[in-house]
Short mmCIF file of C-alpha atoms and ligand atoms in Angstrom, two decimals:
data_model
loop_
_atom_site.label_atom_id
_atom_site.label_comp_id
_atom_site.label_asym_id
_atom_site.label_seq_id
_atom_site.Cartn_x
_atom_site.Cartn_y
_atom_site.Cartn_z
CA MET A 1 23.78 24.45 53.87
CA ILE A 2 21.99 27.27 52.11
CA ASP A 3 23.41 28.27 48.73
CA PHE A 4 23.24 32.04 49.19
CA GLN A 5 25.04 32.68 45.92
CA ALA A 6 22.39 30.79 43.98
CA LEU A 7 19.56 32.51 45.86
CA ALA A 8 21.04 35.96 45.17
CA LYS A 9 21.26 35.11 41.50
CA LYS A 10 17.72 33.73 41.33
CA TYR A 11 15.88 36.33 43.42
CA GLY A 12 18.21 39.36 43.59
CA THR A 13 19.25 41.29 46.69
CA PRO A 14 18.50 42.48 49.30
CA LEU A 15 16.62 39.33 50.19
CA TYR A 16 15.03 37.71 53.21
CA ILE A 17 15.34 33.93 53.47
CA TYR A 18 13.48 31.79 56.00
CA ASP A 19 14.24 28.18 56.84
CA LEU A 20 10.82 26.65 57.60
CA ASP A 21 12.36 23.44 58.92
CA HIS A 22 14.16 25.41 61.62
CA MET A 23 10.81 26.97 62.59
CA THR A 24 9.30 23.49 62.83
CA ARG A 25 12.07 22.31 65.15
CA GLN A 26 11.66 25.32 67.43
CA PHE A 27 7.89 24.85 67.54
CA GLU A 28 8.16 21.15 68.38
CA LYS A 29 10.75 21.82 71.11
CA LEU A 30 8.47 24.27 72.89
CA LYS A 31 5.35 22.16 72.41
CA GLU A 32 7.22 19.18 73.83
CA ALA A 33 8.24 21.19 76.90
CA PHE A 34 4.57 21.64 77.85
CA ARG A 35 3.68 18.03 77.11
CA GLY A 36 1.29 16.46 79.58
CA ARG A 37 -0.47 19.79 80.16
CA LYS A 38 -3.22 21.39 78.18
CA SER A 39 -1.37 24.02 76.17
CA LEU A 40 -1.78 26.29 73.19
CA LEU A 41 1.20 27.80 71.41
CA ALA A 42 -0.06 30.96 69.77
CA TYR A 43 2.58 32.23 67.37
CA ALA A 44 3.13 36.00 67.79
CA VAL A 45 2.39 37.03 64.23
CA LYS A 46 4.16 40.39 64.49
CA ALA A 47 7.55 38.66 64.63
CA ASN A 48 7.19 37.58 61.02
CA SER A 49 3.80 38.04 59.43
CA ASN A 50 4.41 36.62 55.98
CA LEU A 51 1.31 34.57 55.09
CA SER A 52 3.37 31.52 54.14
CA VAL A 53 5.15 31.61 57.50
CA ILE A 54 1.84 31.85 59.39
CA SER A 55 0.42 29.06 57.23
CA HIS A 56 3.42 26.91 58.11
CA PHE A 57 2.66 27.35 61.80
CA ALA A 58 -1.03 26.68 61.15
CA LYS A 59 -0.09 23.29 59.72
CA LEU A 60 1.92 22.54 62.87
CA GLY A 61 -1.19 23.16 64.97
CA SER A 62 -0.20 26.60 66.18
CA GLY A 63 -2.56 29.36 67.19
CA ALA A 64 -1.87 33.05 66.61
CA ASP A 65 -1.32 36.01 68.89
CA CYS A 66 -2.31 39.13 66.99
CA VAL A 67 -1.84 42.82 67.82
CA SER A 68 -4.07 44.37 65.16
CA ILE A 69 -7.16 43.32 63.25
CA GLY A 70 -4.92 43.14 60.19
CA GLU A 71 -2.94 40.40 61.89
CA VAL A 72 -6.17 38.61 62.86
CA ARG A 73 -7.17 38.67 59.20
CA ARG A 74 -3.76 37.37 58.17
CA ALA A 75 -4.03 34.53 60.69
CA LEU A 76 -7.50 33.53 59.47
CA LEU A 77 -6.41 33.77 55.83
CA ALA A 78 -3.38 31.58 56.53
CA GLY A 79 -5.56 28.87 58.04
CA ILE A 80 -5.28 29.39 61.81
CA PRO A 81 -8.62 28.30 63.31
CA LYS A 82 -10.57 31.12 64.96
CA TYR A 83 -10.65 29.29 68.29
CA LYS A 84 -6.84 29.53 68.43
CA ILE A 85 -6.59 33.27 67.77
CA LEU A 86 -5.91 35.90 70.45
CA PHE A 87 -6.07 39.65 70.02
CA SER A 88 -3.66 41.64 72.21
CA GLY A 89 -2.37 45.22 72.13
CA VAL A 90 -2.55 48.38 74.18
CA GLY A 91 -4.80 50.36 71.81
CA LYS A 92 -7.62 48.73 69.90
CA ARG A 93 -10.03 50.74 67.75
CA ASP A 94 -13.79 50.18 68.04
CA ASP A 95 -13.94 48.64 64.58
CA GLU A 96 -11.14 46.23 65.51
CA ILE A 97 -12.94 45.17 68.70
CA LYS A 98 -16.17 44.70 66.75
CA GLU A 99 -14.53 42.57 64.09
CA ALA A 100 -12.71 40.49 66.71
CA ILE A 101 -16.03 39.73 68.45
CA GLU A 102 -17.69 38.99 65.11
CA SER A 103 -14.86 36.67 64.12
CA ASP A 104 -15.49 34.68 67.31
CA ILE A 105 -11.79 34.39 68.19
CA LEU A 106 -10.67 32.67 71.41
CA TYR A 107 -10.37 35.88 73.45
CA ILE A 108 -9.39 39.53 73.47
CA ASN A 109 -6.51 40.48 75.77
CA VAL A 110 -7.72 43.65 77.45
CA GLU A 111 -5.09 46.13 78.60
CA SER A 112 -6.99 48.84 80.50
CA GLU A 113 -10.18 49.59 82.39
CA ALA A 114 -11.25 51.99 79.66
CA GLU A 115 -10.73 49.30 77.04
CA LEU A 116 -12.84 46.85 79.04
CA GLY A 117 -15.62 49.45 78.97
CA ARG A 118 -15.36 49.77 75.18
CA VAL A 119 -15.40 46.00 74.68
CA GLU A 120 -18.47 45.68 76.90
CA MET A 121 -20.30 48.49 75.12
CA ILE A 122 -19.52 47.09 71.67
CA ALA A 123 -20.49 43.54 72.66
CA LYS A 124 -23.74 44.90 74.06
CA GLU A 125 -24.57 46.70 70.81
CA MET A 126 -23.98 43.39 69.04
CA SER A 127 -25.98 41.42 71.65
CA LYS A 128 -22.96 39.23 72.18
CA GLU A 129 -20.77 38.06 75.00
CA ALA A 130 -17.10 38.82 74.40
CA ARG A 131 -14.53 36.39 75.76
CA ILE A 132 -11.78 38.38 77.43
CA SER A 133 -8.53 37.95 79.23
CA ILE A 134 -6.85 40.75 81.17
CA ARG A 135 -3.23 41.65 80.67
CA VAL A 136 -1.72 42.25 84.06
CA ASN A 137 1.51 44.05 84.69
CA PRO A 138 3.24 42.23 87.54
CA ASN A 139 5.89 44.95 87.92
CA VAL A 140 8.82 42.61 87.41
CA ASP A 141 12.08 43.71 85.83
CA PRO A 142 12.70 41.33 82.91
CA LYS A 143 16.37 42.40 82.64
CA THR A 144 16.24 42.96 78.90
CA HIS A 145 16.70 46.01 76.64
CA PRO A 146 14.47 48.87 77.91
CA TYR A 147 12.75 49.17 74.50
CA ILE A 148 11.55 45.56 74.75
CA SER A 149 10.76 45.54 78.47
CA THR A 150 7.01 45.55 79.06
CA GLY A 151 6.38 44.20 82.54
CA LEU A 152 7.17 47.23 84.69
CA HIS A 153 4.64 49.84 85.77
CA GLU A 154 6.72 52.41 83.88
CA ASN A 155 5.90 50.53 80.64
CA LYS A 156 2.58 51.25 78.92
CA PHE A 157 1.38 47.64 78.93
CA GLY A 158 -1.25 45.92 81.06
CA VAL A 159 -2.85 46.95 84.36
CA ASP A 160 -1.70 46.63 87.96
CA MET A 161 -3.02 43.76 90.05
CA ASP A 162 -5.59 45.78 92.03
CA THR A 163 -7.07 47.27 88.86
CA ALA A 164 -7.14 43.81 87.28
CA LYS A 165 -9.14 42.43 90.16
CA ARG A 166 -11.69 45.22 89.87
CA MET A 167 -11.94 44.58 86.15
CA TYR A 168 -12.55 40.85 86.64
CA ILE A 169 -15.40 41.63 89.01
CA THR A 170 -16.89 44.07 86.50
CA ALA A 171 -16.57 41.45 83.76
CA LYS A 172 -18.08 38.73 85.92
CA ASN A 173 -21.10 40.94 86.61
CA SER A 174 -21.61 41.88 82.97
CA SER A 175 -23.79 39.80 80.68
CA ASN A 176 -21.68 40.94 77.71
CA LEU A 177 -18.28 39.92 79.04
CA ASP A 178 -16.94 36.47 79.75
CA PRO A 179 -13.61 36.54 81.61
CA VAL A 180 -11.81 33.37 80.54
CA GLY A 181 -8.13 34.12 80.94
CA ILE A 182 -5.29 36.08 82.45
CA HIS A 183 -2.32 37.32 80.51
CA PHE A 184 1.14 38.69 81.17
CA HIS A 185 4.11 39.38 78.91
CA ILE A 186 7.02 40.98 80.72
CA GLY A 187 9.32 41.60 77.79
CA SER A 188 11.14 40.20 74.82
CA GLN A 189 14.49 38.48 74.39
CA LEU A 190 14.33 37.15 77.96
CA THR A 191 17.45 35.23 78.92
CA GLU A 192 16.87 34.85 82.65
CA LEU A 193 14.40 32.49 84.22
CA GLU A 194 13.98 34.24 87.56
CA PRO A 195 11.82 37.19 86.35
CA ILE A 196 9.51 34.80 84.47
CA LYS A 197 9.10 32.64 87.56
CA GLU A 198 8.49 35.66 89.74
CA ALA A 199 5.86 37.05 87.37
CA SER A 200 4.17 33.68 86.97
CA GLU A 201 4.01 33.32 90.75
CA ILE A 202 2.32 36.70 91.16
CA VAL A 203 -0.19 36.00 88.40
CA ALA A 204 -0.94 32.46 89.65
CA ASP A 205 -1.71 33.93 93.10
CA MET A 206 -4.12 36.28 91.39
CA VAL A 207 -5.85 33.32 89.71
CA ARG A 208 -6.28 31.70 93.15
CA SER A 209 -7.69 34.85 94.70
CA LEU A 210 -10.15 35.17 91.81
CA ALA A 211 -11.22 31.53 92.22
CA ALA A 212 -11.98 32.34 95.86
CA ILE A 213 -14.61 34.84 94.68
CA ASP A 214 -16.04 32.46 92.08
CA ILE A 215 -14.21 33.77 89.06
CA ASP A 216 -12.79 30.66 87.44
CA LEU A 217 -10.36 31.27 84.62
CA LYS A 218 -9.46 28.68 81.97
CA PHE A 219 -6.42 30.18 80.29
CA PHE A 220 -3.10 31.13 81.84
CA ASP A 221 -1.40 33.15 79.13
CA VAL A 222 2.30 33.59 79.80
CA GLY A 223 2.99 35.77 76.77
CA GLY A 224 6.09 35.37 74.65
CA GLY A 225 9.56 36.67 75.14
CA LEU A 226 11.72 33.58 75.16
CA GLY A 227 15.15 34.81 74.05
CA VAL A 228 17.39 33.45 71.32
CA ARG A 229 21.11 33.51 70.66
CA TYR A 230 22.17 36.36 68.39
CA ASN A 231 25.79 36.31 69.47
CA ASP A 232 26.97 34.59 72.63
CA GLU A 233 24.00 35.06 74.96
CA THR A 234 23.07 32.19 77.21
CA THR A 235 19.45 31.36 76.59
CA ILE A 236 16.70 29.58 78.49
CA GLU A 237 15.94 25.97 77.60
CA PRO A 238 12.25 25.44 76.73
CA TYR A 239 12.05 22.62 79.28
CA ASP A 240 13.31 24.84 82.12
CA TYR A 241 11.00 27.61 80.97
CA ALA A 242 7.96 25.33 81.08
CA GLN A 243 8.96 23.85 84.43
CA ALA A 244 9.42 27.29 85.96
CA ILE A 245 5.90 28.25 84.93
CA LEU A 246 4.24 24.94 85.75
CA GLY A 247 5.89 25.01 89.17
CA THR A 248 3.83 28.09 90.07
CA LEU A 249 0.51 26.54 89.03
CA LYS A 250 0.18 23.87 91.69
CA GLY A 251 -3.42 22.90 92.26
CA LEU A 252 -4.68 24.95 89.29
CA ASP A 253 -6.31 23.33 86.28
CA LEU A 254 -5.54 25.77 83.51
CA THR A 255 -4.66 25.66 79.83
CA ILE A 256 -1.24 27.25 79.35
CA VAL A 257 -1.16 29.69 76.48
CA CYS A 258 2.24 30.76 75.24
CA GLU A 259 2.89 33.45 72.61
CA PRO A 260 6.36 32.87 71.20
CA GLY A 261 7.52 35.05 68.32
CA ARG A 262 11.27 35.51 68.20
CA PHE A 263 11.95 32.03 69.57
CA LEU A 264 10.21 30.44 66.60
CA THR A 265 11.48 32.57 63.75
CA ALA A 266 14.57 34.67 64.60
CA ASN A 267 17.27 32.12 63.91
CA ALA A 268 15.38 30.68 60.95
CA GLY A 269 15.93 33.90 59.02
CA TYR A 270 18.75 35.40 56.97
CA PHE A 271 19.08 38.80 55.39
CA LEU A 272 21.18 38.67 52.25
CA THR A 273 22.75 41.87 50.96
CA LYS A 274 25.29 42.77 48.29
CA VAL A 275 28.36 44.93 48.69
CA LEU A 276 28.26 48.08 46.56
CA TYR A 277 31.64 49.51 47.52
CA GLU A 278 34.08 50.08 50.30
CA LYS A 279 35.04 53.55 51.41
CA VAL A 280 37.37 55.02 53.99
CA ASN A 281 36.78 58.33 55.78
CA GLY A 282 40.04 59.18 57.48
CA GLU A 283 40.68 56.14 59.67
CA LYS A 284 37.14 54.81 59.46
CA ARG A 285 36.27 51.92 57.16
CA PHE A 286 32.78 51.58 55.71
CA VAL A 287 31.28 48.77 53.67
CA VAL A 288 28.33 50.16 51.73
CA VAL A 289 25.72 47.52 50.89
CA ASP A 290 22.39 47.46 49.03
CA GLY A 291 20.38 46.61 52.17
CA ALA A 292 19.54 49.33 54.67
CA MET A 293 17.69 50.34 57.82
CA ASN A 294 14.43 50.33 55.88
CA ASP A 295 14.95 46.58 55.38
CA LEU A 296 16.35 45.70 58.81
CA ILE A 297 15.98 48.37 61.46
CA ARG A 298 16.97 46.36 64.53
CA PRO A 299 20.59 47.58 64.61
CA SER A 300 19.49 51.23 64.35
CA LEU A 301 16.57 50.87 66.76
CA TYR A 302 17.98 48.69 69.52
CA ASN A 303 21.66 48.57 68.67
CA ALA A 304 20.93 44.92 67.96
CA PHE A 305 23.69 42.57 66.93
CA HIS A 306 23.43 40.30 63.88
CA LYS A 307 26.19 37.88 63.03
CA VAL A 308 27.61 38.61 59.60
CA GLU A 309 28.87 35.93 57.25
CA VAL A 310 30.85 36.67 54.13
CA VAL A 311 29.73 34.38 51.31
CA GLY A 312 32.36 32.47 49.37
CA LYS A 313 35.39 34.39 50.58
CA LYS A 314 38.20 33.52 52.97
CA GLU A 315 37.84 35.47 56.17
CA GLU A 316 41.45 36.70 56.19
CA ASN A 317 43.06 40.07 56.89
CA LYS A 318 40.03 41.21 58.77
CA THR A 319 39.73 44.79 59.97
CA PRO A 320 36.75 46.47 61.64
CA ALA A 321 34.21 48.17 59.41
CA ASP A 322 30.74 49.66 59.72
CA ILE A 323 28.27 48.01 57.36
CA VAL A 324 26.03 50.81 56.13
CA GLY A 325 23.17 51.16 53.67
CA PRO A 326 22.28 53.84 51.12
CA VAL A 327 19.64 55.54 53.31
CA CYS A 328 20.31 59.19 54.16
CA GLU A 329 20.56 58.81 57.95
CA SER A 330 23.63 58.41 60.10
CA GLY A 331 21.62 55.80 61.97
CA ASP A 332 21.51 53.68 58.86
CA PHE A 333 23.83 50.83 59.72
CA LEU A 334 23.54 47.06 59.87
CA ALA A 335 26.69 46.50 61.96
CA LYS A 336 29.32 48.61 63.69
CA GLU A 337 33.04 47.92 63.90
CA TYR A 338 32.58 44.43 62.51
CA PRO A 339 35.77 42.54 61.56
CA LEU A 340 35.59 41.86 57.84
CA PRO A 341 38.04 40.84 55.11
CA PRO A 342 38.64 43.24 52.20
CA LEU A 343 35.45 43.31 50.14
CA GLU A 344 34.61 44.34 46.64
CA HIS A 345 31.60 45.15 44.50
CA GLY A 346 29.26 42.17 44.23
CA ASP A 347 30.43 40.29 47.34
CA LEU A 348 27.56 38.91 49.40
CA LEU A 349 27.01 39.36 53.12
CA VAL A 350 24.51 37.36 55.15
CA LEU A 351 23.09 38.75 58.37
CA HIS A 352 21.98 35.93 60.61
CA SER A 353 19.04 35.78 63.05
CA ALA A 354 16.95 38.03 60.81
CA GLY A 355 13.74 35.97 60.87
CA ALA A 356 12.01 37.97 63.62
CA TYR A 357 11.30 41.71 63.62
CA GLY A 358 13.15 41.99 60.31
CA PHE A 359 10.99 42.35 57.23
CA GLY A 360 7.94 43.22 59.30
CA MET A 361 9.56 46.36 60.69
CA GLY A 362 10.57 47.42 57.22
CA SER A 363 9.46 50.61 55.52
CA ASN A 364 9.64 52.37 52.19
CA TYR A 365 11.78 55.22 53.50
CA ASN A 366 13.85 56.85 50.74
CA THR A 367 11.39 55.32 48.22
CA ARG A 368 13.04 51.96 48.54
CA GLY A 369 10.91 48.96 47.72
CA ARG A 370 10.82 46.23 50.33
CA SER A 371 12.91 43.12 49.75
CA ALA A 372 11.56 39.89 48.37
CA GLU A 373 11.01 37.01 50.81
CA VAL A 374 11.92 33.41 50.13
CA VAL A 375 11.39 30.25 52.17
CA ILE A 376 13.35 27.04 52.18
CA GLU A 377 11.60 23.78 53.01
CA ASN A 378 13.07 20.31 52.61
CA GLY A 379 15.99 21.82 50.72
CA LYS A 380 13.76 23.60 48.18
CA ASP A 381 13.42 27.36 47.89
CA ARG A 382 10.32 29.27 46.85
CA LEU A 383 9.27 32.89 46.65
CA VAL A 384 6.67 33.95 49.25
CA ARG A 385 6.64 37.70 48.63
CA LYS A 386 7.59 39.62 45.52
CA ARG A 387 10.12 42.41 45.62
CA GLU A 388 8.29 45.74 45.65
CA ASN A 389 8.80 47.84 42.56
CA PHE A 390 8.38 51.56 41.90
CA GLU A 391 4.78 51.11 40.72
CA ASP A 392 3.89 49.44 44.03
CA LEU A 393 5.34 52.37 45.94
CA ILE A 394 3.33 55.05 44.12
CA ALA A 395 0.12 53.07 43.65
CA LEU A 396 -1.84 54.93 46.34
CA GLU A 397 -0.64 58.42 45.31
CA LYS A 398 -0.61 58.35 41.55
CA GLU A 399 -4.28 59.16 41.02
CA PHE A 400 -3.95 62.38 43.06
CA LEU A 401 -1.15 63.86 41.00
CA GLU A 402 -2.51 66.98 39.35
CA ALA A 403 -1.62 67.64 35.77
C1 LIG B 501 5.58 40.89 70.98
C2 LIG B 501 4.70 40.04 71.77
C3 LIG B 501 4.92 38.66 71.86
C4 LIG B 501 6.08 37.98 71.20
O1 LIG B 501 7.29 38.35 71.74
P1 LIG B 501 8.63 37.56 71.39
O2 LIG B 501 9.64 38.22 72.19
O3 LIG B 501 8.85 37.70 69.93
O4 LIG B 501 8.40 36.13 71.78
C5 LIG B 501 4.01 37.93 72.57
N1 LIG B 501 2.95 38.49 73.20
C6 LIG B 501 2.73 39.82 73.15
C7 LIG B 501 1.55 40.37 73.84
C8 LIG B 501 3.59 40.63 72.44
O5 LIG B 501 3.37 41.95 72.41
#
């Protein structure tokens, strides 16, 4: 049991809290599911990029899936070995490509023909051979929220199968490109197995057709996307997930690369916020809290649901209320029509499942400093990021202020 009251007192609110032991259990579960096969779990750093969180995964033997050179630098700084780092993303700048090649990471996930051309050109200038993998778009409906669907042609990610094949041939014939892998990632918060299986089947067939023309890949990168329970969703068991994928790889000797983000961190995280006041507009009840959309944007952005727990209060006489923050936007809410007991100034609310796409999506909108971040390990809490103060927020502007 986490003593939220004590944490609020010690670190203030709003506050992010991450249970590292939960992350360990999730990691081990997934690793176990792929046991007996060569596999690399590459934690998707964007889900929660706090250095101490990445370092925790480094100690568990995890790799890192990065979507910017900043994330690659974070991963290296946190102790992830370079040979376990992947660089994905639909738009990479030249300087990012250059640094990725220089850093000698495992491979770059290439997402377009034009990008392949840039990588080749940059590698050539450096007299290097860049290890690449191509992100294919198998055109499979992942049956998730449209904002987190990525595996349909209508989404901006990856290339269609015919284009991919052409790109592999180009790469094979280039002395500056070394095609080592194939990658797909059809979406996030996946709760159905069938689309994953279907996509894996299509991509495995591609691997076979490439082998037939002497292009032998080593890495079969299945992306991330494994869903978690926010409310009452049924989720996929890691074992079934692994079996579904492995079942499509018959006769292929490949290292499975998996890029879980949410699965590892979402339910390890809590967002703790304090009630400022209640107010009623006509019939509508609002609970105004000190946390806001700049801290946790998922409800505003995806209409995401986070379970809310009232700390130290009997959950009686509940009526529906919107939990809203101080930010000047009607979209600034953390929950809608949520049944809550009467609340007063100083009461604490905990939003569950806030460990993925929480802090990292935060901003300084309304000149609000970002929350502090705390981890709990073996029952002990420790600060892993300071609360931002006003000086932090103006640091990059102050010198330009004219007298
Ligand atoms: C976002 C992302 C992931 C992680 O997704 P989750 O749903 O958090 O597991 C993995 N791979 C790529 C390429 C991504 O963009």
